[in-house]
Coordinates of N, CA and C in Angstrom, one line a residue:
X30 N 93.7 119.4 78.7 CA 92.3 119.2 77.6 C 91.1 120.5 77.7
X31 N 90.6 120.9 76.7 CA 89.7 121.8 76.7 C 88.3 121.4 76.5
X32 N 87.6 121.3 77.1 CA 86.3 120.8 77.1 C 85.3 121.9 76.4
X33 N 84.0 121.5 76.1 CA 82.9 122.8 75.7 C 81.9 122.2 76.2
X34 N 81.2 123.6 76.9 CA 80.0 123.3 77.2 C 78.7 124.0 76.8
X35 N 77.5 123.6 76.5 CA 76.4 124.4 75.9 C 75.8 124.7 77.5
X36 N 75.5 126.2 77.2 CA 74.6 127.0 78.3 C 73.7 127.9 77.8
X37 N 72.4 127.3 77.4 CA 71.4 127.8 76.7 C 71.7 128.1 75.1
X38 N 71.6 129.2 74.6 CA 71.6 129.3 73.0 C 73.6 129.6 73.2
X39 N 74.1 129.6 74.1 CA 75.7 130.1 74.0 C 76.6 128.8 74.1
X40 N 77.7 128.8 73.7 CA 78.4 127.6 73.6 C 79.9 128.5 74.1
X41 N 80.3 128.1 75.5 CA 81.5 128.5 76.0 C 82.5 127.2 76.5
X42 N 83.9 127.6 76.4 CA 84.7 126.7 76.9 C 85.1 126.9 78.2
X43 N 85.4 125.5 78.6 CA 85.9 125.5 80.0 C 87.3 124.7 80.3
X44 N 88.0 124.9 80.9 CA 89.2 124.6 81.4 C 89.7 124.6 82.8
X45 N 90.5 123.7 83.4 CA 90.5 123.6 84.7 C 91.6 125.1 85.1
X46 N 92.7 125.4 84.3 CA 92.9 126.6 84.4 C 92.2 128.0 84.1
X47 N 91.5 128.0 83.4 CA 90.7 129.1 83.3 C 89.6 129.4 84.4
X48 N 89.0 128.3 84.8 CA 87.9 128.3 85.8 C 87.8 127.2 86.6
X49 N 88.5 127.1 87.7 CA 88.7 125.7 88.4 C 87.3 125.7 89.4
X50 N 86.6 126.8 89.5 CA 85.5 126.6 90.2 C 84.3 126.0 89.4
X51 N 84.2 126.1 88.1 CA 83.2 125.1 87.2 C 83.6 124.2 87.3
X52 N 84.8 123.8 87.1 CA 85.2 122.5 87.2 C 85.1 121.6 88.5
X53 N 85.3 122.5 89.5 CA 85.0 121.9 90.8 C 83.1 121.4 90.9
X54 N 82.7 122.5 90.3 CA 80.9 122.4 90.6 C 80.5 121.1 89.4
X55 N 81.0 120.9 88.3 CA 81.2 119.7 87.4 C 81.6 118.2 88.0
X56 N 82.2 118.4 89.0 CA 82.8 117.2 89.7 C 81.7 117.0 90.6
X57 N 81.2 118.1 91.3 CA 79.9 117.7 92.6 C 78.9 117.3 92.0
X58 N 78.7 118.0 90.6 CA 77.1 117.5 89.9 C 77.4 115.9 89.7
X59 N 78.6 115.3 89.0 CA 78.7 114.1 89.0 C 78.6 113.1 90.0
X60 N 79.1 113.5 91.3 CA 78.8 112.9 92.3 C 77.5 113.0 92.7
X61 N 76.8 114.0 92.6 CA 75.4 113.8 93.0 C 74.4 113.1 91.9
X62 N 74.6 113.4 91.0 CA 74.4 112.1 90.1 C 74.3 110.5 90.4
X63 N 75.3 110.3 91.3 CA 75.5 109.2 92.0 C 74.5 108.4 92.8
X64 N 74.2 109.6 93.6 CA 73.0 109.5 94.5 C 71.7 108.8 94.0
X65 N 71.5 108.9 92.7 CA 70.3 108.3 92.0 C 70.5 106.7 92.2
X66 N 71.7 106.5 92.1 CA 71.9 104.9 92.4 C 71.5 104.0 93.6
X67 N 71.4 105.2 94.7 CA 71.0 104.8 95.9 C 69.9 105.4 96.4
X68 N 69.3 106.1 95.3 CA 67.3 106.5 95.9 C 66.7 105.4 95.2
X69 N 66.0 105.1 96.2 CA 65.0 104.1 95.9 C 63.7 104.8 95.1
X70 N 63.1 103.8 94.1 CA 61.9 104.4 93.6 C 60.7 103.7 94.8
X71 N 60.3 105.0 95.3 CA 59.7 104.4 96.4 C 58.3 103.7 96.3
X72 N 57.7 103.9 95.1 CA 56.3 102.8 94.9 C 56.6 101.5 94.9
X73 N 57.7 101.2 94.8 CA 58.1 99.8 93.9 C 57.5 98.7 95.4
X74 N 58.2 99.2 96.9 CA 57.7 98.2 97.8 C 56.2 97.9 97.7
X75 N 55.6 98.6 97.4 CA 54.0 98.4 97.5 C 53.3 97.3 96.5
X76 N 54.4 96.7 95.5 CA 54.6 95.5 94.6 C 54.7 94.5 95.3
X77 N 55.4 94.7 96.7 CA 56.1 93.5 97.2 C 57.6 93.4 97.4
X78 N 58.3 92.5 96.9 CA 59.7 92.6 97.3 C 60.3 93.2 96.2
X79 N 59.8 94.2 95.1 CA 60.3 94.5 94.0 C 61.0 95.7 94.6
X80 N 62.0 95.9 94.1 CA 63.2 97.1 94.3 C 63.8 97.6 93.0
X81 N 64.1 99.0 93.1 CA 64.8 99.6 91.8 C 65.1 100.9 92.1
X82 N 66.1 101.4 91.5 CA 66.5 102.7 91.9 C 66.2 103.7 91.0
X83 N 66.3 104.9 91.2 CA 65.8 106.1 90.4 C 66.7 105.9 89.2
X84 N 67.9 105.7 89.2 CA 68.8 105.7 88.2 C 68.6 104.5 87.3
X85 N 68.2 103.3 87.8 CA 67.9 102.0 87.1 C 66.6 102.6 86.3
X86 N 65.6 103.5 87.1 CA 64.5 103.7 86.1 C 64.9 104.7 85.0
X87 N 65.7 105.6 85.2 CA 66.2 106.7 84.2 C 66.8 106.2 83.3
X88 N 67.5 105.1 83.4 CA 68.7 104.6 82.4 C 67.4 104.0 81.1
X89 N 66.3 103.0 81.5 CA 66.0 102.7 80.5 C 64.5 103.6 80.2
X90 N 64.2 104.6 80.8 CA 63.6 105.5 80.2 C 64.4 105.9 79.1
X91 N 65.4 106.2 79.6 CA 66.3 106.9 78.2 C 66.5 105.9 77.1
X92 N 66.8 104.7 77.2 CA 66.5 103.6 76.0 C 65.2 103.8 75.2
X93 N 64.4 104.2 76.2 CA 62.9 104.1 75.6 C 62.7 105.3 74.6
X94 N 63.5 106.6 75.0 CA 63.3 107.8 74.2 C 64.2 107.6 73.3
X95 N 65.5 106.7 73.3 CA 66.2 106.6 71.9 C 65.3 105.6 70.9
X96 N 64.7 104.8 71.5 CA 63.6 103.9 70.8 C 62.5 104.7 69.9
X97 N 61.8 105.2 70.8 CA 60.8 106.2 70.4 C 60.9 107.4 69.3
X98 N 62.4 108.0 69.6 CA 62.6 109.2 68.7 C 63.0 108.6 67.4
X99 N 63.0 107.1 67.1 CA 63.1 106.6 66.0 C 62.1 106.1 65.2
X100 N 60.8 106.3 66.1 CA 59.3 106.0 65.6 C 58.7 107.0 65.2
X101 N 59.1 108.1 65.0 CA 58.1 109.3 65.5 C 58.4 110.4 64.3
X102 N 57.9 110.7 63.3 CA 58.3 111.8 62.5 C 58.4 113.0 63.1
X103 N 59.4 114.1 63.0 CA 59.3 114.9 63.2 C 60.0 115.3 64.9
X104 N 60.2 114.4 65.4 CA 60.7 114.8 66.6 C 62.4 114.7 66.9
X105 N 62.6 115.7 67.6 CA 64.0 116.2 68.2 C 64.6 115.1 69.1
X106 N 65.1 114.1 68.4 CA 65.2 112.8 69.1 C 66.4 113.1 70.1
X107 N 67.4 114.2 70.0 CA 68.6 114.3 70.8 C 67.7 114.9 72.0
X108 N 66.9 115.9 71.8 CA 66.3 116.5 72.7 C 65.5 115.5 73.7
X109 N 64.8 114.7 73.0 CA 63.9 113.8 73.8 C 64.8 113.0 74.7
X110 N 66.1 112.4 74.1 CA 67.0 111.6 74.7 C 67.2 112.3 76.1
X111 N 67.5 113.6 75.8 CA 68.4 114.1 77.0 C 67.3 114.7 78.0
X112 N 66.0 114.6 77.4 CA 64.9 115.2 78.4 C 64.6 113.8 79.3
X113 N 64.8 112.6 78.9 CA 64.5 111.3 79.7 C 65.8 111.3 80.5
X114 N 66.9 111.5 80.0 CA 68.2 111.4 81.1 C 68.3 112.1 82.4
X115 N 67.6 113.3 82.0 CA 67.6 114.3 83.2 C 66.2 114.5 84.0
X116 N 65.3 113.4 83.5 CA 63.5 114.0 84.1 C 63.4 113.8 85.6
X117 N 64.2 112.8 86.1 CA 64.4 112.5 87.4 C 65.7 113.0 88.3
X118 N 66.2 113.8 87.7 CA 67.7 114.4 87.9 C 67.1 115.2 89.6
X119 N 66.3 115.9 89.8 CA 65.8 116.6 91.1 C 65.8 115.5 92.2
X120 N 65.5 114.5 92.0 CA 65.2 113.3 93.1 C 66.7 112.9 93.6
X121 N 67.7 113.0 93.4 CA 69.1 113.1 94.1 C 68.7 114.2 95.3
X122 N 68.1 114.9 95.3 CA 67.8 115.9 96.2 C 66.5 115.7 97.4
X123 N 65.6 115.5 96.3 CA 64.2 115.6 97.0 C 63.9 114.0 97.5
X124 N 64.3 112.9 96.8 CA 63.8 111.6 97.0 C 62.6 111.8 95.9
X125 N 62.4 110.1 95.7 CA 61.2 109.6 94.8 C 59.8 109.9 95.9
X126 N 59.0 110.6 95.3 CA 57.9 110.2 96.3 C 56.5 109.4 95.5
X127 N 56.1 108.6 96.0 CA 55.2 107.7 95.2 C 53.8 108.5 95.3
X128 N 52.8 107.6 94.6 CA 51.3 108.5 94.7 C 50.7 108.1 96.1
X129 N 50.8 107.7 96.9 CA 50.5 107.7 98.1 C 50.9 108.8 98.8
X130 N 52.2 108.9 98.6 CA 53.6 110.3 99.4 C 52.9 111.3 99.3
X131 N 52.3 111.4 97.8 CA 51.9 112.9 97.3 C 50.6 113.1 97.9
X132 N 49.8 112.4 98.4 CA 48.4 112.8 99.3 C 49.1 113.9 100.5
X133 N 50.3 113.6 100.7 CA 50.1 114.7 102.0 C 51.9 115.4 101.9
X134 N 52.3 115.1 101.2 CA 53.8 115.8 101.2 C 54.0 116.3 99.9
X135 N 54.4 117.9 99.9 CA 54.6 118.7 98.5 C 56.3 118.9 98.4
X136 N 56.8 118.8 97.4 CA 58.4 118.7 97.4 C 58.5 120.3 96.3
X137 N 59.2 120.9 96.9 CA 59.9 122.1 96.0 C 60.9 121.8 94.9
X138 N 60.2 121.1 94.0 CA 61.1 120.5 92.7 C 61.7 121.9 92.1
X139 N 61.3 123.0 91.8 CA 61.5 123.9 91.3 C 62.8 124.7 91.9
X140 N 62.6 124.3 93.1 CA 63.9 124.9 93.9 C 65.0 124.0 93.6
X141 N 64.7 122.5 93.9 CA 66.1 121.6 93.8 C 66.6 121.7 92.2
X142 N 65.9 122.0 91.1 CA 66.4 122.2 89.9 C 67.3 123.7 89.9
X143 N 66.6 124.6 90.5 CA 67.3 125.9 90.4 C 68.7 125.9 91.2
X144 N 68.5 125.2 92.3 CA 69.8 125.3 93.1 C 71.2 124.3 92.5
X145 N 70.2 123.0 91.9 CA 71.6 122.2 91.5 C 71.9 122.5 90.0
X146 N 71.3 123.6 89.4 CA 71.8 123.9 88.2 C 72.5 125.2 88.5
X147 N 72.8 126.0 89.4 CA 73.1 127.3 89.7 C 74.8 127.5 89.7
X148 N 75.2 126.2 89.8 CA 77.0 126.7 90.1 C 77.2 126.0 88.6
X149 N 76.2 125.3 87.5 CA 77.2 124.7 86.7 C 77.0 125.4 85.3
X150 N 78.0 125.4 84.4 CA 78.1 125.8 83.2 C 77.2 125.3 82.3
X151 N 76.5 124.5 82.4 CA 75.4 123.5 81.4 C 74.2 123.5 82.3
X152 N 73.8 124.6 83.4 CA 73.1 124.5 84.4 C 71.7 125.2 83.2
X153 N 72.1 125.9 82.8 CA 70.7 126.9 82.0 C 70.1 125.6 81.1
X154 N 70.9 124.7 80.6 CA 70.4 123.6 79.4 C 69.5 122.7 80.5
X155 N 70.0 122.4 81.7 CA 69.2 121.3 82.4 C 67.8 122.0 82.9
X156 N 68.2 123.2 83.4 CA 66.9 124.0 83.5 C 65.6 124.1 82.3
X157 N 66.1 124.6 81.1 CA 65.3 124.7 80.3 C 64.7 123.3 80.0
X158 N 65.8 122.1 79.8 CA 64.9 120.8 79.4 C 63.9 120.6 80.6
X159 N 64.0 120.1 81.9 CA 63.4 120.2 82.7 C 61.8 121.0 82.9
X160 N 62.0 122.2 82.4 CA 60.9 123.3 82.6 C 60.0 122.5 81.2
X161 N 60.8 122.5 80.0 CA 59.6 122.0 79.0 C 59.2 120.4 79.4
X162 N 59.9 119.5 79.7 CA 59.3 118.1 80.5 C 58.3 118.3 81.3
X163 N 58.3 119.6 82.3 CA 57.0 119.5 83.3 C 56.0 120.3 82.2
X164 N 56.3 120.8 81.5 CA 55.0 121.7 80.7 C 54.2 120.8 79.9
X165 N 54.7 119.9 79.5 CA 54.0 118.9 78.8 C 53.3 119.3 77.3
X166 N 53.9 120.6 76.9 CA 53.1 121.3 76.0 C 53.8 120.8 74.5
X167 N 55.1 120.5 74.5 CA 56.0 119.8 73.1 C 55.7 118.6 73.3
X168 N 56.0 117.9 71.5 CA 55.7 116.5 71.4 C 56.8 115.8 72.2
X169 N 58.2 116.5 72.2 CA 59.2 115.8 73.0 C 58.9 115.8 74.4
X170 N 58.4 116.6 74.9 CA 58.2 116.7 76.5 C 57.0 115.7 76.4
X171 N 55.8 115.2 75.8 CA 54.7 114.1 75.8 C 55.3 113.0 75.6
X172 N 56.3 112.7 74.7 CA 57.0 111.5 74.6 C 57.9 111.2 75.5
X173 N 58.5 111.9 76.2 CA 59.4 111.9 77.6 C 58.7 111.5 78.7
X174 N 57.1 111.9 78.5 CA 56.2 111.4 79.8 C 56.0 110.1 79.3
X175 N 55.8 109.8 78.6 CA 55.2 108.3 78.0 C 56.5 107.6 78.3
X176 N 57.8 108.0 78.2 CA 58.5 107.0 78.2 C 58.8 106.6 79.8
X177 N 58.7 107.5 80.7 CA 58.3 107.2 82.0 C 57.5 106.2 82.4
X178 N 56.2 106.4 81.7 CA 55.5 105.2 81.9 C 55.6 104.1 81.5
X179 N 56.3 104.2 80.1 CA 56.3 102.9 79.6 C 57.5 102.1 80.1
X180 N 58.5 102.7 80.9 CA 59.4 101.9 81.8 C 58.5 101.2 83.0
X181 N 58.0 102.3 83.5 CA 57.1 101.4 84.7 C 56.3 100.3 84.2
X182 N 56.0 100.4 82.9 CA 55.0 99.4 82.3 C 55.8 98.1 82.1
X183 N 57.1 98.3 81.7 CA 58.1 97.1 81.6 C 58.3 96.1 82.7
X184 N 58.4 97.4 83.8 CA 58.6 96.7 85.3 C 57.3 96.0 85.6
X185 N 56.2 96.3 85.1 CA 54.8 95.5 85.9 C 55.0 94.5 85.2
X186 N 55.2 94.6 83.4 CA 55.3 93.2 83.0 C 56.0 92.3 83.1
X187 N 57.2 92.4 83.4 CA 58.4 91.4 84.3 C 57.8 91.0 85.5
X188 N 57.2 91.7 86.7 CA 56.5 91.5 87.6 C 55.4 90.7 87.3
X189 N 54.6 90.8 86.6 CA 53.5 90.0 86.3 C 53.7 88.7 85.8
X190 N 55.1 88.4 84.7 CA 55.4 87.2 84.3 C 56.0 86.4 85.2
X191 N 56.6 87.1 86.4 CA 57.3 86.5 87.3 C 55.9 85.5 88.4
X192 N 54.8 86.0 88.2 CA 53.5 85.6 89.0 C 53.1 86.8 90.3
X193 N 53.2 87.7 89.9 CA 53.2 88.6 90.9 C 51.7 89.3 90.5
X194 N 50.8 88.9 91.5 CA 49.3 89.1 91.4 C 49.0 90.6 91.3
X195 N 49.6 91.5 92.1 CA 49.6 93.0 92.0 C 49.6 93.8 91.0
X196 N 50.7 93.4 90.1 CA 51.0 94.0 88.8 C 50.1 94.3 88.0
X197 N 49.2 93.2 87.6 CA 48.1 93.2 87.2 C 46.8 94.2 87.1
X198 N 46.9 94.7 88.6 CA 45.9 95.5 88.9 C 46.5 97.2 88.8
X199 N 48.0 97.4 88.7 CA 48.4 98.2 88.2 C 48.5 99.0 86.8
X200 N 48.6 97.9 85.8 CA 48.7 98.0 84.2 C 47.5 98.8 83.9
X201 N 46.3 98.9 84.2 CA 45.5 99.7 83.2 C 46.1 101.1 84.2
X202 N 46.1 101.7 84.9 CA 46.8 103.1 85.6 C 47.9 103.3 84.5
X203 N 48.7 102.8 84.6 CA 49.6 103.2 83.4 C 49.6 103.4 82.3
X204 N 48.6 102.3 81.5 CA 48.0 102.7 80.2 C 47.4 104.0 80.0
X205 N 46.6 104.1 81.2 CA 45.5 105.4 81.1 C 46.6 106.5 80.9
X206 N 48.0 106.8 81.5 CA 48.8 108.0 81.5 C 49.5 108.0 80.2
X207 N 49.3 107.2 79.2 CA 50.2 107.3 77.9 C 49.0 108.1 77.2
X208 N 50.1 109.2 76.3 CA 49.3 110.3 75.5 C 49.4 110.1 74.1
X209 N 50.8 109.4 73.4 CA 50.7 109.2 71.9 C 50.5 108.1 71.6
X210 N 49.7 108.0 70.1 CA 49.6 106.9 69.5 C 50.5 106.0 69.3
X211 N 51.8 106.2 69.3 CA 52.9 105.1 69.2 C 53.4 104.8 70.7
X212 N 53.0 105.4 71.5 CA 53.3 105.1 72.8 C 52.4 103.9 73.6
X213 N 51.0 103.9 72.9 CA 50.2 103.1 73.3 C 50.4 101.8 72.2
X214 N 50.8 102.0 70.9 CA 50.9 100.8 70.1 C 52.2 100.0 70.5
X215 N 53.4 100.9 71.4 CA 54.4 99.9 71.9 C 53.8 99.3 73.6
X216 N 53.2 99.7 74.0 CA 52.7 99.2 75.0 C 51.9 98.2 75.0
X217 N 50.9 98.1 73.8 CA 50.4 97.1 73.7 C 51.1 95.6 73.1
X218 N 52.4 96.3 72.5 CA 53.6 94.9 72.0 C 54.1 94.5 73.4
X219 N 54.3 95.4 74.2 CA 55.0 94.9 75.3 C 53.9 93.8 76.2
X220 N 52.8 94.2 76.2 CA 51.9 93.4 76.7 C 51.5 92.1 76.3
X221 N 51.7 91.8 75.0 CA 51.6 91.0 74.0 C 52.8 89.7 74.5
X222 N 54.0 90.2 74.7 CA 55.2 89.7 74.7 C 55.4 88.6 76.0
X223 N 56.2 88.2 76.2 CA 56.9 87.5 77.5 C 58.3 88.4 77.6
X224 N 58.5 88.8 79.3 CA 59.6 89.5 79.3 C 60.8 88.5 79.2
X225 N 60.7 87.6 79.1 CA 61.8 86.3 78.6 C 61.9 85.9 77.4
X226 N 61.4 86.6 76.2 CA 61.3 86.3 75.2 C 62.6 86.5 74.2
X227 N 63.1 87.4 75.1 CA 64.5 87.9 74.2 C 65.7 87.0 74.3
X228 N 65.7 86.2 75.4 CA 66.3 85.2 75.2 C 65.8 83.4 75.6
X229 N 64.8 83.6 75.9 CA 64.1 82.1 76.4 C 63.2 81.8 75.1
X230 N 63.2 82.6 74.1 CA 62.4 82.3 73.0 C 62.3 81.2 72.0
X231 N 63.6 80.7 71.9 CA 63.8 79.7 70.8 C 63.6 78.5 71.8
X232 N 64.0 78.4 72.7 CA 63.3 77.2 73.5 C 64.2 75.7 72.8
X233 N 65.3 75.9 72.3 CA 65.9 74.7 71.9 C 66.7 73.9 72.6
X234 N 67.5 72.8 72.1 CA 68.5 72.4 72.5 C 69.7 72.6 73.1
X235 N 69.8 73.9 73.0 CA 70.8 74.9 73.5 C 70.7 75.0 75.0
X236 N 69.4 74.7 75.0 CA 68.9 74.8 76.9 C 69.4 73.6 77.6
X237 N 69.8 72.3 76.7 CA 70.1 71.3 77.3 C 71.9 71.0 77.6
X238 N 72.1 71.0 76.2 CA 73.7 70.8 76.1 C 74.6 72.3 75.8
X239 N 74.2 73.4 76.0 CA 74.8 74.7 75.6 C 75.6 74.6 74.6
X240 N 74.9 74.0 73.4 CA 75.6 73.8 71.9 C 74.5 73.6 71.3
X241 N 74.8 74.1 69.8 CA 73.7 74.2 68.9 C 73.2 72.6 68.7
X242 N 71.8 72.4 68.1 CA 71.1 71.4 68.0 C 71.9 70.4 67.5
X243 N 72.8 70.3 66.1 CA 73.3 69.4 65.6 C 74.7 68.9 66.3
X244 N 75.3 70.0 67.5 CA 76.5 69.4 68.0 C 75.9 68.5 69.4
X245 N 74.8 68.6 69.5 CA 74.1 67.9 70.9 C 74.5 66.2 70.9
X246 N 74.8 65.4 72.0 CA 74.9 64.0 71.9 C 73.7 63.2 71.4
X247 N 74.1 62.1 70.6 CA 72.6 61.4 70.3 C 71.8 60.8 71.1
X248 N 70.6 60.8 71.0 CA 69.7 60.0 71.8 C 70.2 58.7 72.2
X249 N 70.1 58.1 73.5 CA 69.9 56.8 74.0 C 69.8 55.7 73.1
X250 N 70.5 54.8 72.3 CA 70.2 53.6 71.4 C 70.0 54.1 70.0
X251 N 70.3 55.7 69.9 CA 70.9 56.0 68.3 C 71.7 55.7 67.6
X252 N 71.8 55.0 66.6 CA 73.2 54.0 66.1 C 74.1 55.0 65.6
X253 N 73.6 56.4 65.3 CA 74.6 57.7 64.6 C 75.1 58.2 65.7

């Protein structure tokens, strides 16, 4: 089977027969991505017993990009989604540094990106997207950073709804990092909601009988 890989502005074909080294590099890349499942979000322990992986964070940030891409005129939704999909990819090599770590530790993220991208047929695309993300100059990059913070805000709201008192103190800092109006509006909606409303919002007799109200047993003494 012939696959097609976009590298920068050029599209090239890749097959196992034509370039086995490229296919091996892609395989290694996919295993490297798997490391993100086992890379913890290092700031979460400061909230208490909260735990999350970098991969979990990246997934919901990507869903946020998918969503915001439909809420903003003129945005390149495809680029926004890819940017969020990749934004913490270097952490497979560097680990995740929280705000306390960053007081003392400096990571060469550019080197990590350069070296992970070097053997890949689509490496230039990864480098280009991550450079744009880091630059924060385009609408897509600003929205991608907002998605990063909105994902944290969702975690904080979930923790607050579970009774974690520290989450309330963190929320104002996440809000201050949001740059785009649409992100600020979505943040307000997140804070107004309860994190269980998507499944617990109706609170009808389903939660008594696991049936619709019409099918639930009659009350005791009810002649019907």
